[in-house]
């Protein structure tokens, strides 16, 4: 398993940005799974709706400037966002065993970025955010994983969204309260009380 962090390759891909983006994406995908759960939905509608809604989300985020560091750089079906100056595409697939290998081909927008990168052997050439949907468990929450690939399409960076915030927990100082010493008294036995009456 590769242990690099995306920010080691691109200063644009900070934890804060990735967490916020994935939170938006996972909410939209979870809603689309619910919305495509009718008896009239087919594999096609169930597969296309999350991807299409992600494209709509990226378009809205770009237009509304809600996340000013996101721009929709390519509006076609292989839509590409730019986080800062780093291009990223989305895939609905398993990040550790992708089936849609054709989605790992760079598009024309990504090619413009790679032609300016002279040290291609040590850099990530492609970024993909994988949205994982467990089709065997309809109750399972979708997952989000960012994977960075080198020029030979080898994964060299993995980052997974985790709902738990990894920060140290702090507690405010508490006031010291004095508790008085309890008075000690000998517990009486039932046998003691019987002997006293005799």
PDB file of C-alpha atoms in Angstrom:
ATOM      1  CA  UNK A   1       0.000   0.000   0.000  1.00  0.00           C
ATOM      2  CA  UNK A   2       1.291   3.436  -0.908  1.00  0.00           C
ATOM      3  CA  UNK A   3       1.432   5.832   2.042  1.00  0.00           C
ATOM      4  CA  UNK A   4       1.948   9.227   0.388  1.00  0.00           C
ATOM      5  CA  UNK A   5      -0.462  12.094   1.016  1.00  0.00           C
ATOM      6  CA  UNK A   6      -1.891  13.987  -1.998  1.00  0.00           C
ATOM      7  CA  UNK A   7      -0.455  17.261  -0.699  1.00  0.00           C
ATOM      8  CA  UNK A   8       3.027  15.723  -1.150  1.00  0.00           C
ATOM      9  CA  UNK A   9       2.347  15.872  -4.902  1.00  0.00           C
ATOM     10  CA  UNK A  10       0.052  18.899  -5.163  1.00  0.00           C
ATOM     11  CA  UNK A  11      -0.250  21.748  -2.659  1.00  0.00           C
ATOM     12  CA  UNK A  12      -3.866  22.175  -3.860  1.00  0.00           C
ATOM     13  CA  UNK A  13      -4.985  18.812  -2.435  1.00  0.00           C
ATOM     14  CA  UNK A  14      -5.157  19.614   1.262  1.00  0.00           C
ATOM     15  CA  UNK A  15      -7.050  17.493   3.771  1.00  0.00           C
ATOM     16  CA  UNK A  16      -9.526  20.300   4.409  1.00  0.00           C
ATOM     17  CA  UNK A  17     -10.386  20.713   0.721  1.00  0.00           C
ATOM     18  CA  UNK A  18     -10.617  16.981   0.047  1.00  0.00           C
ATOM     19  CA  UNK A  19     -12.778  16.326   3.096  1.00  0.00           C
ATOM     20  CA  UNK A  20     -15.199  19.116   2.185  1.00  0.00           C
ATOM     21  CA  UNK A  21     -15.431  18.061  -1.460  1.00  0.00           C
ATOM     22  CA  UNK A  22     -15.980  14.391  -0.550  1.00  0.00           C
ATOM     23  CA  UNK A  23     -18.658  15.345   1.980  1.00  0.00           C
ATOM     24  CA  UNK A  24     -20.610  17.162  -0.756  1.00  0.00           C
ATOM     25  CA  UNK A  25     -20.097  14.267  -3.200  1.00  0.00           C
ATOM     26  CA  UNK A  26     -21.130  11.525  -0.804  1.00  0.00           C
ATOM     27  CA  UNK A  27     -24.303  13.393   0.179  1.00  0.00           C
ATOM     28  CA  UNK A  28     -25.298  13.758  -3.486  1.00  0.00           C
ATOM     29  CA  UNK A  29     -24.499  10.116  -4.274  1.00  0.00           C
ATOM     30  CA  UNK A  30     -26.390   8.835  -1.213  1.00  0.00           C
ATOM     31  CA  UNK A  31     -29.441  10.856  -2.274  1.00  0.00           C
ATOM     32  CA  UNK A  32     -29.217   9.536  -5.835  1.00  0.00           C
ATOM     33  CA  UNK A  33     -29.084   5.943  -4.566  1.00  0.00           C
ATOM     34  CA  UNK A  34     -32.295   6.525  -2.606  1.00  0.00           C
ATOM     35  CA  UNK A  35     -33.933   8.309  -5.545  1.00  0.00           C
ATOM     36  CA  UNK A  36     -33.138   5.443  -7.945  1.00  0.00           C
ATOM     37  CA  UNK A  37     -34.500   2.697  -5.702  1.00  0.00           C
ATOM     38  CA  UNK A  38     -37.970   2.420  -7.200  1.00  0.00           C
ATOM     39  CA  UNK A  39     -39.292  -0.692  -8.901  1.00  0.00           C
ATOM     40  CA  UNK A  40     -38.990   1.179 -12.220  1.00  0.00           C
ATOM     41  CA  UNK A  41     -35.251   1.760 -11.965  1.00  0.00           C
ATOM     42  CA  UNK A  42     -32.876  -0.359 -13.991  1.00  0.00           C
ATOM     43  CA  UNK A  43     -29.145  -0.971 -13.715  1.00  0.00           C
ATOM     44  CA  UNK A  44     -28.701   1.855 -16.213  1.00  0.00           C
ATOM     45  CA  UNK A  45     -30.622   4.453 -14.184  1.00  0.00           C
ATOM     46  CA  UNK A  46     -28.976   3.285 -10.963  1.00  0.00           C
ATOM     47  CA  UNK A  47     -25.539   3.588 -12.538  1.00  0.00           C
ATOM     48  CA  UNK A  48     -26.020   6.856 -14.426  1.00  0.00           C
ATOM     49  CA  UNK A  49     -27.835   8.901 -11.799  1.00  0.00           C
ATOM     50  CA  UNK A  50     -24.967   9.171  -9.274  1.00  0.00           C
ATOM     51  CA  UNK A  51     -22.455  10.067 -11.989  1.00  0.00           C
ATOM     52  CA  UNK A  52     -24.785  12.625 -13.564  1.00  0.00           C
ATOM     53  CA  UNK A  53     -25.607  14.177 -10.224  1.00  0.00           C
ATOM     54  CA  UNK A  54     -21.906  14.500  -9.408  1.00  0.00           C
ATOM     55  CA  UNK A  55     -21.489  16.367 -12.701  1.00  0.00           C
ATOM     56  CA  UNK A  56     -24.399  18.631 -11.743  1.00  0.00           C
ATOM     57  CA  UNK A  57     -22.889  19.216  -8.297  1.00  0.00           C
ATOM     58  CA  UNK A  58     -19.538  20.220  -9.786  1.00  0.00           C
ATOM     59  CA  UNK A  59     -21.278  22.580 -12.183  1.00  0.00           C
ATOM     60  CA  UNK A  60     -23.237  24.230  -9.346  1.00  0.00           C
ATOM     61  CA  UNK A  61     -20.180  24.522  -7.093  1.00  0.00           C
ATOM     62  CA  UNK A  62     -18.278  26.131  -9.936  1.00  0.00           C
ATOM     63  CA  UNK A  63     -21.071  28.587 -10.869  1.00  0.00           C
ATOM     64  CA  UNK A  64     -22.001  29.513  -7.282  1.00  0.00           C
ATOM     65  CA  UNK A  65     -18.354  29.899  -6.302  1.00  0.00           C
ATOM     66  CA  UNK A  66     -19.322  28.147  -3.061  1.00  0.00           C
ATOM     67  CA  UNK A  67     -15.912  26.501  -2.953  1.00  0.00           C
ATOM     68  CA  UNK A  68     -13.758  29.111  -4.729  1.00  0.00           C
ATOM     69  CA  UNK A  69     -10.901  26.655  -5.264  1.00  0.00           C
ATOM     70  CA  UNK A  70     -13.100  24.408  -7.483  1.00  0.00           C
ATOM     71  CA  UNK A  71     -13.623  25.076 -11.173  1.00  0.00           C
ATOM     72  CA  UNK A  72     -15.346  22.854 -13.728  1.00  0.00           C
ATOM     73  CA  UNK A  73     -12.618  22.735 -16.370  1.00  0.00           C
ATOM     74  CA  UNK A  74     -14.319  20.279 -18.738  1.00  0.00           C
ATOM     75  CA  UNK A  75     -18.120  19.970 -19.007  1.00  0.00           C
ATOM     76  CA  UNK A  76     -18.263  16.886 -21.257  1.00  0.00           C
ATOM     77  CA  UNK A  77     -19.173  13.389 -20.073  1.00  0.00           C
ATOM     78  CA  UNK A  78     -15.622  12.875 -18.808  1.00  0.00           C
ATOM     79  CA  UNK A  79     -16.039  16.103 -16.850  1.00  0.00           C
ATOM     80  CA  UNK A  80     -12.958  17.324 -15.073  1.00  0.00           C
ATOM     81  CA  UNK A  81     -12.716  19.672 -12.130  1.00  0.00           C
ATOM     82  CA  UNK A  82      -9.758  21.770 -11.181  1.00  0.00           C
ATOM     83  CA  UNK A  83      -8.909  21.976  -7.487  1.00  0.00           C
ATOM     84  CA  UNK A  84      -6.667  25.001  -7.442  1.00  0.00           C
ATOM     85  CA  UNK A  85      -4.564  24.150 -10.485  1.00  0.00           C
ATOM     86  CA  UNK A  86      -4.831  20.336 -10.194  1.00  0.00           C
ATOM     87  CA  UNK A  87      -7.176  18.436 -12.531  1.00  0.00           C
ATOM     88  CA  UNK A  88      -9.331  15.644 -11.069  1.00  0.00           C
ATOM     89  CA  UNK A  89     -11.924  13.335 -12.625  1.00  0.00           C
ATOM     90  CA  UNK A  90     -14.572  11.168 -10.958  1.00  0.00           C
ATOM     91  CA  UNK A  91     -15.172   7.448 -11.308  1.00  0.00           C
ATOM     92  CA  UNK A  92     -17.856   5.267  -9.786  1.00  0.00           C
ATOM     93  CA  UNK A  93     -15.773   2.163  -9.298  1.00  0.00           C
ATOM     94  CA  UNK A  94     -13.584   0.245  -6.860  1.00  0.00           C
ATOM     95  CA  UNK A  95     -10.356   2.213  -6.272  1.00  0.00           C
ATOM     96  CA  UNK A  96      -8.369  -0.953  -5.534  1.00  0.00           C
ATOM     97  CA  UNK A  97      -9.679  -2.984  -8.457  1.00  0.00           C
ATOM     98  CA  UNK A  98     -11.175  -0.634 -11.078  1.00  0.00           C
ATOM     99  CA  UNK A  99     -13.265  -2.201 -13.827  1.00  0.00           C
ATOM    100  CA  UNK A 100     -13.619   0.949 -15.978  1.00  0.00           C
ATOM    101  CA  UNK A 101      -9.975   1.065 -17.030  1.00  0.00           C
ATOM    102  CA  UNK A 102     -10.754   3.388 -19.963  1.00  0.00           C
ATOM    103  CA  UNK A 103     -11.529   6.094 -17.387  1.00  0.00           C
ATOM    104  CA  UNK A 104      -7.835   6.105 -16.446  1.00  0.00           C
ATOM    105  CA  UNK A 105      -6.944   7.566 -19.840  1.00  0.00           C
ATOM    106  CA  UNK A 106      -6.192  11.264 -19.656  1.00  0.00           C
ATOM    107  CA  UNK A 107      -8.463  13.634 -21.552  1.00  0.00           C
ATOM    108  CA  UNK A 108      -7.408  16.717 -23.514  1.00  0.00           C
ATOM    109  CA  UNK A 109      -7.588  18.980 -20.447  1.00  0.00           C
ATOM    110  CA  UNK A 110      -5.327  16.681 -18.416  1.00  0.00           C
ATOM    111  CA  UNK A 111      -2.929  16.355 -21.347  1.00  0.00           C
ATOM    112  CA  UNK A 112      -2.327  20.104 -21.296  1.00  0.00           C
ATOM    113  CA  UNK A 113      -1.194  19.834 -17.676  1.00  0.00           C
ATOM    114  CA  UNK A 114       1.121  16.873 -18.275  1.00  0.00           C
ATOM    115  CA  UNK A 115       2.900  18.482 -21.223  1.00  0.00           C
ATOM    116  CA  UNK A 116       4.298  21.144 -18.870  1.00  0.00           C
ATOM    117  CA  UNK A 117       5.569  18.584 -16.368  1.00  0.00           C
ATOM    118  CA  UNK A 118       9.152  17.690 -17.241  1.00  0.00           C
ATOM    119  CA  UNK A 119       9.858  15.368 -14.299  1.00  0.00           C
ATOM    120  CA  UNK A 120       7.063  12.918 -15.050  1.00  0.00           C
ATOM    121  CA  UNK A 121       8.620   9.891 -13.360  1.00  0.00           C
ATOM    122  CA  UNK A 122       8.247  11.238  -9.835  1.00  0.00           C
ATOM    123  CA  UNK A 123       4.898  13.023 -10.151  1.00  0.00           C
ATOM    124  CA  UNK A 124       1.265  12.084 -10.185  1.00  0.00           C
ATOM    125  CA  UNK A 125      -0.014  12.451 -13.736  1.00  0.00           C
ATOM    126  CA  UNK A 126      -3.683  11.607 -13.118  1.00  0.00           C
ATOM    127  CA  UNK A 127      -5.989  12.152 -10.180  1.00  0.00           C
ATOM    128  CA  UNK A 128      -9.241  10.221  -9.829  1.00  0.00           C
ATOM    129  CA  UNK A 129     -11.840  10.404  -7.084  1.00  0.00           C
ATOM    130  CA  UNK A 130     -13.436   6.980  -6.866  1.00  0.00           C
ATOM    131  CA  UNK A 131     -16.940   6.796  -5.475  1.00  0.00           C
ATOM    132  CA  UNK A 132     -17.529   3.278  -4.189  1.00  0.00           C
ATOM    133  CA  UNK A 133     -21.065   1.912  -4.063  1.00  0.00           C
ATOM    134  CA  UNK A 134     -21.595  -1.511  -2.513  1.00  0.00           C
ATOM    135  CA  UNK A 135     -24.283  -3.014  -4.762  1.00  0.00           C
ATOM    136  CA  UNK A 136     -24.602  -6.117  -2.590  1.00  0.00           C
ATOM    137  CA  UNK A 137     -25.625  -4.040   0.463  1.00  0.00           C
ATOM    138  CA  UNK A 138     -28.174  -1.284  -0.272  1.00  0.00           C
ATOM    139  CA  UNK A 139     -27.762   0.042   3.289  1.00  0.00           C
ATOM    140  CA  UNK A 140     -24.003   0.576   2.941  1.00  0.00           C
ATOM    141  CA  UNK A 141     -22.836   4.170   2.731  1.00  0.00           C
ATOM    142  CA  UNK A 142     -20.913   5.183  -0.405  1.00  0.00           C
ATOM    143  CA  UNK A 143     -17.176   5.781  -0.025  1.00  0.00           C
ATOM    144  CA  UNK A 144     -14.756   8.275  -1.563  1.00  0.00           C
ATOM    145  CA  UNK A 145     -11.081   7.623  -2.341  1.00  0.00           C
ATOM    146  CA  UNK A 146      -8.655   9.873  -4.197  1.00  0.00           C
ATOM    147  CA  UNK A 147      -6.020   7.963  -6.168  1.00  0.00           C
ATOM    148  CA  UNK A 148      -3.009   9.476  -7.905  1.00  0.00           C
ATOM    149  CA  UNK A 149      -1.429   7.648 -10.870  1.00  0.00           C
ATOM    150  CA  UNK A 150       2.017   8.023 -12.396  1.00  0.00           C
ATOM    151  CA  UNK A 151       2.661   8.210 -16.154  1.00  0.00           C
ATOM    152  CA  UNK A 152       2.460   4.387 -16.410  1.00  0.00           C
ATOM    153  CA  UNK A 153      -0.953   4.342 -14.680  1.00  0.00           C
ATOM    154  CA  UNK A 154       0.500   2.863 -11.492  1.00  0.00           C
ATOM    155  CA  UNK A 155      -1.251   4.095  -8.351  1.00  0.00           C
ATOM    156  CA  UNK A 156       1.266   5.978  -6.222  1.00  0.00           C
ATOM    157  CA  UNK A 157      -1.029   7.839  -3.836  1.00  0.00           C
ATOM    158  CA  UNK A 158      -4.215   6.850  -1.993  1.00  0.00           C
ATOM    159  CA  UNK A 159      -6.333   9.095   0.214  1.00  0.00           C
ATOM    160  CA  UNK A 160      -9.662   7.941   1.642  1.00  0.00           C
ATOM    161  CA  UNK A 161     -12.392  10.084   3.115  1.00  0.00           C
ATOM    162  CA  UNK A 162     -13.133   9.235   6.721  1.00  0.00           C
ATOM    163  CA  UNK A 163     -16.033  10.798   8.595  1.00  0.00           C
ATOM    164  CA  UNK A 164     -14.052  10.850  11.798  1.00  0.00           C
ATOM    165  CA  UNK A 165     -12.046  14.023  12.140  1.00  0.00           C
ATOM    166  CA  UNK A 166      -8.463  13.176  13.021  1.00  0.00           C
ATOM    167  CA  UNK A 167      -7.709  15.953  15.517  1.00  0.00           C
ATOM    168  CA  UNK A 168      -6.480  15.800  19.100  1.00  0.00           C
ATOM    169  CA  UNK A 169      -9.307  16.130  21.575  1.00  0.00           C
ATOM    170  CA  UNK A 170      -8.947  18.771  24.296  1.00  0.00           C
ATOM    171  CA  UNK A 171     -10.971  19.303  27.432  1.00  0.00           C
ATOM    172  CA  UNK A 172     -11.425  22.560  29.281  1.00  0.00           C
ATOM    173  CA  UNK A 173      -9.808  22.744  32.690  1.00  0.00           C
ATOM    174  CA  UNK A 174     -12.275  21.745  35.361  1.00  0.00           C
ATOM    175  CA  UNK A 175     -12.716  23.366  38.746  1.00  0.00           C
ATOM    176  CA  UNK A 176     -11.469  21.427  41.714  1.00  0.00           C
ATOM    177  CA  UNK A 177     -14.297  20.705  44.137  1.00  0.00           C
ATOM    178  CA  UNK A 178     -13.606  19.802  47.744  1.00  0.00           C
ATOM    179  CA  UNK A 179     -15.639  16.840  48.955  1.00  0.00           C
ATOM    180  CA  UNK A 180     -15.854  16.477  52.756  1.00  0.00           C
ATOM    181  CA  UNK A 181     -14.653  13.277  54.330  1.00  0.00           C
ATOM    182  CA  UNK A 182     -17.564  10.920  55.032  1.00  0.00           C
ATOM    183  CA  UNK A 183     -18.332  10.084  58.643  1.00  0.00           C
ATOM    184  CA  UNK A 184     -17.529   6.494  59.345  1.00  0.00           C
ATOM    185  CA  UNK A 185     -19.943   4.440  61.434  1.00  0.00           C
ATOM    186  CA  UNK A 186     -19.842   0.806  62.247  1.00  0.00           C
ATOM    187  CA  UNK A 187     -22.529  -1.164  60.507  1.00  0.00           C
ATOM    188  CA  UNK A 188     -24.678  -3.076  62.876  1.00  0.00           C
ATOM    189  CA  UNK A 189     -25.293  -6.744  62.387  1.00  0.00           C
ATOM    190  CA  UNK A 190     -28.718  -8.229  62.913  1.00  0.00           C
ATOM    191  CA  UNK A 191     -27.149 -10.548  65.485  1.00  0.00           C
ATOM    192  CA  UNK A 192     -25.891  -7.499  67.462  1.00  0.00           C
ATOM    193  CA  UNK A 193     -29.397  -6.040  67.731  1.00  0.00           C
ATOM    194  CA  UNK A 194     -30.848  -9.404  68.876  1.00  0.00           C
ATOM    195  CA  UNK A 195     -28.160  -9.704  71.612  1.00  0.00           C
ATOM    196  CA  UNK A 196     -28.900  -6.167  72.880  1.00  0.00           C
ATOM    197  CA  UNK A 197     -32.616  -6.969  73.445  1.00  0.00           C
ATOM    198  CA  UNK A 198     -31.883 -10.139  75.430  1.00  0.00           C
TER     199      UNK A 198
END
